[in-house]
Amino acid sequence: MGVSTYTVVDEASSVAPARLFKALCLDNHNVFPTVTPQVIKSIDFVEGDSTVVGCVKQFNFAEGVPYKYLKSKVNELDVENYYVKYTTFEGDVLGDVLDCVVYEAKIEPNGSGSHYKLTAHFHAKGDAVLSKDDAETGLQSMQMSYKAIEEYLCNNPQACT
């Protein structure tokens, strides 16, 4: 099983770290369907009822998106240091090539805003090889969603406070 690692997002933001972390990691089940309904129709808890270590969320994609759903489990969560590690382990987004994708998100204070870094570790099945084009296609959708959520937070100062 080979592992390919990509940086999904590595950007500064004018949004405070606590708000960005809440929107992207803790309250994403409410924020994503509201801000990016063209991508995410809903996010449901399969195990647990809040974002804690061990919880499993199912992301249901909107009509027109080439995938139906994915399931992710929170492996590590450090709210004080704005860090989360989660694994996408099920869903048609994995295709025939991937066993799972492990994501690490870290947000750090940066002046009056923050710096957000999201890294993805693609774990291929057996001897399968993930093409860079296939990886980048999925990553672009995540980058666009991040930008939409960041813009939403900038335009709605009371959101995720």
PDB file of C-alpha atoms in Angstrom:
ATOM      1  CA  MET A   1       0.000   0.000   0.000  1.00  0.00           C
ATOM      2  CA  GLY A   2       1.574   3.264  -1.146  1.00  0.00           C
ATOM      3  CA  VAL A   3       0.919   6.622   0.453  1.00  0.00           C
ATOM      4  CA  SER A   4       0.872   9.877  -1.514  1.00  0.00           C
ATOM      5  CA  THR A   5       0.811  13.143   0.434  1.00  0.00           C
ATOM      6  CA  TYR A   6      -0.538  16.444  -0.882  1.00  0.00           C
ATOM      7  CA  THR A   7      -1.033  19.862   0.634  1.00  0.00           C
ATOM      8  CA  VAL A   8      -4.674  20.759   0.038  1.00  0.00           C
ATOM      9  CA  VAL A   9      -4.663  24.260   1.533  1.00  0.00           C
ATOM     10  CA  ASP A  10      -1.777  26.324   2.906  1.00  0.00           C
ATOM     11  CA  GLU A  11      -3.032  29.881   3.228  1.00  0.00           C
ATOM     12  CA  ALA A  12      -3.321  32.894   5.467  1.00  0.00           C
ATOM     13  CA  SER A  13      -6.805  34.127   6.318  1.00  0.00           C
ATOM     14  CA  SER A  14      -8.214  37.269   7.903  1.00  0.00           C
ATOM     15  CA  VAL A  15     -10.586  35.053   9.938  1.00  0.00           C
ATOM     16  CA  ALA A  16      -9.659  34.387  13.578  1.00  0.00           C
ATOM     17  CA  PRO A  17      -8.426  30.826  14.235  1.00  0.00           C
ATOM     18  CA  ALA A  18     -11.264  29.873  16.613  1.00  0.00           C
ATOM     19  CA  ARG A  19     -13.964  30.839  14.076  1.00  0.00           C
ATOM     20  CA  LEU A  20     -12.199  29.154  11.170  1.00  0.00           C
ATOM     21  CA  PHE A  21     -11.647  25.954  13.184  1.00  0.00           C
ATOM     22  CA  LYS A  22     -15.257  25.891  14.328  1.00  0.00           C
ATOM     23  CA  ALA A  23     -16.570  26.360  10.782  1.00  0.00           C
ATOM     24  CA  LEU A  24     -14.231  23.905   9.053  1.00  0.00           C
ATOM     25  CA  CYS A  25     -13.854  21.232  11.729  1.00  0.00           C
ATOM     26  CA  LEU A  26     -16.252  21.375  14.666  1.00  0.00           C
ATOM     27  CA  ASP A  27     -19.472  22.678  13.117  1.00  0.00           C
ATOM     28  CA  ASN A  28     -18.899  21.655   9.505  1.00  0.00           C
ATOM     29  CA  HIS A  29     -22.059  19.527   9.592  1.00  0.00           C
ATOM     30  CA  ASN A  30     -24.032  22.792   9.766  1.00  0.00           C
ATOM     31  CA  VAL A  31     -21.733  25.144   7.852  1.00  0.00           C
ATOM     32  CA  PHE A  32     -20.885  23.132   4.708  1.00  0.00           C
ATOM     33  CA  PRO A  33     -24.487  22.425   3.581  1.00  0.00           C
ATOM     34  CA  THR A  34     -25.385  26.076   4.222  1.00  0.00           C
ATOM     35  CA  VAL A  35     -22.405  27.628   2.447  1.00  0.00           C
ATOM     36  CA  THR A  36     -21.712  25.039  -0.270  1.00  0.00           C
ATOM     37  CA  PRO A  37     -25.093  23.391  -1.011  1.00  0.00           C
ATOM     38  CA  GLN A  38     -23.999  22.829  -4.615  1.00  0.00           C
ATOM     39  CA  VAL A  39     -21.363  20.415  -3.246  1.00  0.00           C
ATOM     40  CA  ILE A  40     -22.624  19.118   0.123  1.00  0.00           C
ATOM     41  CA  LYS A  41     -26.325  18.356   0.526  1.00  0.00           C
ATOM     42  CA  SER A  42     -26.042  17.281   4.164  1.00  0.00           C
ATOM     43  CA  ILE A  43     -23.689  15.896   6.792  1.00  0.00           C
ATOM     44  CA  ASP A  44     -25.088  13.359   9.231  1.00  0.00           C
ATOM     45  CA  PHE A  45     -23.617  11.823  12.359  1.00  0.00           C
ATOM     46  CA  VAL A  46     -23.396   8.042  11.942  1.00  0.00           C
ATOM     47  CA  GLU A  47     -21.645   7.529  15.288  1.00  0.00           C
ATOM     48  CA  GLY A  48     -21.832  10.121  18.056  1.00  0.00           C
ATOM     49  CA  ASP A  49     -23.740  13.380  17.983  1.00  0.00           C
ATOM     50  CA  SER A  50     -20.975  15.974  18.096  1.00  0.00           C
ATOM     51  CA  THR A  51     -17.492  16.402  16.683  1.00  0.00           C
ATOM     52  CA  VAL A  52     -15.341  14.433  19.118  1.00  0.00           C
ATOM     53  CA  VAL A  53     -12.673  11.749  18.744  1.00  0.00           C
ATOM     54  CA  GLY A  54     -14.312   8.616  17.412  1.00  0.00           C
ATOM     55  CA  CYS A  55     -17.332  10.278  15.844  1.00  0.00           C
ATOM     56  CA  VAL A  56     -18.238   9.300  12.285  1.00  0.00           C
ATOM     57  CA  LYS A  57     -19.861  11.742   9.877  1.00  0.00           C
ATOM     58  CA  GLN A  58     -21.415  10.942   6.520  1.00  0.00           C
ATOM     59  CA  PHE A  59     -21.044  13.686   3.920  1.00  0.00           C
ATOM     60  CA  ASN A  60     -23.862  13.454   1.361  1.00  0.00           C
ATOM     61  CA  PHE A  61     -23.050  15.155  -1.919  1.00  0.00           C
ATOM     62  CA  ALA A  62     -25.447  17.338  -3.869  1.00  0.00           C
ATOM     63  CA  GLU A  63     -27.057  16.293  -7.126  1.00  0.00           C
ATOM     64  CA  GLY A  64     -24.675  16.871 -10.001  1.00  0.00           C
ATOM     65  CA  VAL A  65     -21.566  16.011  -7.973  1.00  0.00           C
ATOM     66  CA  PRO A  66     -19.987  12.828  -9.381  1.00  0.00           C
ATOM     67  CA  TYR A  67     -20.023  11.157  -5.937  1.00  0.00           C
ATOM     68  CA  LYS A  68     -22.841  10.126  -3.602  1.00  0.00           C
ATOM     69  CA  TYR A  69     -21.256  10.131  -0.142  1.00  0.00           C
ATOM     70  CA  LEU A  70     -18.218   9.622   2.048  1.00  0.00           C
ATOM     71  CA  LYS A  71     -17.741   8.655   5.674  1.00  0.00           C
ATOM     72  CA  SER A  72     -15.037  10.153   7.872  1.00  0.00           C
ATOM     73  CA  LYS A  73     -13.941   9.364  11.405  1.00  0.00           C
ATOM     74  CA  VAL A  74     -12.243  11.845  13.732  1.00  0.00           C
ATOM     75  CA  ASN A  75      -8.975  10.261  14.928  1.00  0.00           C
ATOM     76  CA  GLU A  76      -7.450  13.156  16.887  1.00  0.00           C
ATOM     77  CA  LEU A  77      -8.871  16.469  18.041  1.00  0.00           C
ATOM     78  CA  ASP A  78      -7.092  19.282  19.895  1.00  0.00           C
ATOM     79  CA  VAL A  79      -9.525  22.188  20.105  1.00  0.00           C
ATOM     80  CA  GLU A  80      -7.143  24.439  22.069  1.00  0.00           C
ATOM     81  CA  ASN A  81      -4.446  24.114  19.399  1.00  0.00           C
ATOM     82  CA  TYR A  82      -6.862  24.043  16.421  1.00  0.00           C
ATOM     83  CA  TYR A  83      -5.785  20.621  15.178  1.00  0.00           C
ATOM     84  CA  VAL A  84      -7.825  17.717  13.840  1.00  0.00           C
ATOM     85  CA  LYS A  85      -6.895  14.471  12.149  1.00  0.00           C
ATOM     86  CA  TYR A  86      -9.609  12.465  10.430  1.00  0.00           C
ATOM     87  CA  THR A  87      -9.871   9.545   8.038  1.00  0.00           C
ATOM     88  CA  THR A  88     -12.180   9.141   5.069  1.00  0.00           C
ATOM     89  CA  PHE A  89     -12.675   5.371   5.065  1.00  0.00           C
ATOM     90  CA  GLU A  90     -15.813   4.736   3.008  1.00  0.00           C
ATOM     91  CA  GLY A  91     -17.604   6.123  -0.020  1.00  0.00           C
ATOM     92  CA  ASP A  92     -17.447   6.225  -3.766  1.00  0.00           C
ATOM     93  CA  VAL A  93     -14.878   9.054  -3.590  1.00  0.00           C
ATOM     94  CA  LEU A  94     -12.291   6.374  -2.782  1.00  0.00           C
ATOM     95  CA  GLY A  95     -12.928   4.516  -6.035  1.00  0.00           C
ATOM     96  CA  ASP A  96     -11.053   1.323  -6.786  1.00  0.00           C
ATOM     97  CA  VAL A  97      -7.652   2.830  -6.018  1.00  0.00           C
ATOM     98  CA  LEU A  98      -7.864   4.171  -2.464  1.00  0.00           C
ATOM     99  CA  ASP A  99      -8.200   2.343   0.823  1.00  0.00           C
ATOM    100  CA  CYS A 100      -8.569   5.603   2.773  1.00  0.00           C
ATOM    101  CA  VAL A 101      -7.473   9.225   2.948  1.00  0.00           C
ATOM    102  CA  VAL A 102      -6.085  10.648   6.196  1.00  0.00           C
ATOM    103  CA  TYR A 103      -6.382  14.421   6.589  1.00  0.00           C
ATOM    104  CA  GLU A 104      -4.559  16.666   9.035  1.00  0.00           C
ATOM    105  CA  ALA A 105      -5.851  20.200   9.560  1.00  0.00           C
ATOM    106  CA  LYS A 106      -3.970  22.786  11.599  1.00  0.00           C
ATOM    107  CA  ILE A 107      -4.903  26.427  12.119  1.00  0.00           C
ATOM    108  CA  GLU A 108      -2.474  28.831  13.748  1.00  0.00           C
ATOM    109  CA  PRO A 109      -2.846  32.465  14.799  1.00  0.00           C
ATOM    110  CA  ASN A 110      -1.320  34.818  12.245  1.00  0.00           C
ATOM    111  CA  GLY A 111      -1.480  38.526  13.076  1.00  0.00           C
ATOM    112  CA  SER A 112      -5.162  39.425  13.432  1.00  0.00           C
ATOM    113  CA  GLY A 113      -6.166  36.348  11.417  1.00  0.00           C
ATOM    114  CA  SER A 114      -4.920  32.829  10.994  1.00  0.00           C
ATOM    115  CA  HIS A 115      -2.971  30.412   8.836  1.00  0.00           C
ATOM    116  CA  TYR A 116      -4.736  27.238   7.702  1.00  0.00           C
ATOM    117  CA  LYS A 117      -2.952  24.126   6.482  1.00  0.00           C
ATOM    118  CA  LEU A 118      -4.727  20.973   5.355  1.00  0.00           C
ATOM    119  CA  THR A 119      -2.670  17.956   4.328  1.00  0.00           C
ATOM    120  CA  ALA A 120      -4.049  14.781   2.722  1.00  0.00           C
ATOM    121  CA  HIS A 121      -2.385  11.355   2.872  1.00  0.00           C
ATOM    122  CA  PHE A 122      -3.843   9.092   0.179  1.00  0.00           C
ATOM    123  CA  HIS A 123      -3.461   5.394   1.064  1.00  0.00           C
ATOM    124  CA  ALA A 124      -3.689   3.254  -2.075  1.00  0.00           C
ATOM    125  CA  LYS A 125      -5.048  -0.292  -2.119  1.00  0.00           C
ATOM    126  CA  GLY A 126      -2.369  -2.931  -2.651  1.00  0.00           C
ATOM    127  CA  ASP A 127      -0.155  -1.978  -5.571  1.00  0.00           C
ATOM    128  CA  ALA A 128      -2.619   0.556  -6.996  1.00  0.00           C
ATOM    129  CA  VAL A 129      -1.213   3.935  -7.962  1.00  0.00           C
ATOM    130  CA  LEU A 130      -3.103   7.185  -7.527  1.00  0.00           C
ATOM    131  CA  SER A 131      -2.464   9.545 -10.406  1.00  0.00           C
ATOM    132  CA  LYS A 132      -1.609  13.124  -9.572  1.00  0.00           C
ATOM    133  CA  ASP A 133      -4.477  14.291 -11.818  1.00  0.00           C
ATOM    134  CA  ASP A 134      -7.006  12.169  -9.901  1.00  0.00           C
ATOM    135  CA  ALA A 135      -5.742  13.482  -6.577  1.00  0.00           C
ATOM    136  CA  GLU A 136      -5.745  17.104  -7.726  1.00  0.00           C
ATOM    137  CA  THR A 137      -9.316  16.890  -9.051  1.00  0.00           C
ATOM    138  CA  GLY A 138     -10.631  16.027  -5.588  1.00  0.00           C
ATOM    139  CA  LEU A 139      -8.354  18.531  -3.890  1.00  0.00           C
ATOM    140  CA  GLN A 140      -9.608  21.402  -6.079  1.00  0.00           C
ATOM    141  CA  SER A 141     -13.152  20.846  -4.830  1.00  0.00           C
ATOM    142  CA  MET A 142     -11.910  21.004  -1.232  1.00  0.00           C
ATOM    143  CA  GLN A 143      -9.956  24.194  -1.973  1.00  0.00           C
ATOM    144  CA  MET A 144     -13.040  25.846  -3.499  1.00  0.00           C
ATOM    145  CA  SER A 145     -15.143  24.843  -0.494  1.00  0.00           C
ATOM    146  CA  TYR A 146     -12.540  26.316   1.865  1.00  0.00           C
ATOM    147  CA  LYS A 147     -12.553  29.598  -0.061  1.00  0.00           C
ATOM    148  CA  ALA A 148     -16.364  29.746   0.025  1.00  0.00           C
ATOM    149  CA  ILE A 149     -16.434  29.151   3.790  1.00  0.00           C
ATOM    150  CA  GLU A 150     -13.702  31.713   4.412  1.00  0.00           C
ATOM    151  CA  GLU A 151     -15.645  34.276   2.362  1.00  0.00           C
ATOM    152  CA  TYR A 152     -18.845  33.403   4.245  1.00  0.00           C
ATOM    153  CA  LEU A 153     -17.106  33.988   7.587  1.00  0.00           C
ATOM    154  CA  CYS A 154     -15.666  37.318   6.385  1.00  0.00           C
ATOM    155  CA  ASN A 155     -19.118  38.482   5.251  1.00  0.00           C
ATOM    156  CA  ASN A 156     -20.924  37.177   8.358  1.00  0.00           C
ATOM    157  CA  PRO A 157     -18.939  38.260  11.429  1.00  0.00           C
ATOM    158  CA  GLN A 158     -21.423  36.655  13.836  1.00  0.00           C
ATOM    159  CA  ALA A 159     -21.187  33.204  12.224  1.00  0.00           C
ATOM    160  CA  CYS A 160     -19.267  30.545  14.175  1.00  0.00           C
ATOM    161  CA  THR A 161     -18.497  32.760  17.155  1.00  0.00           C
TER     162      THR A 161
END
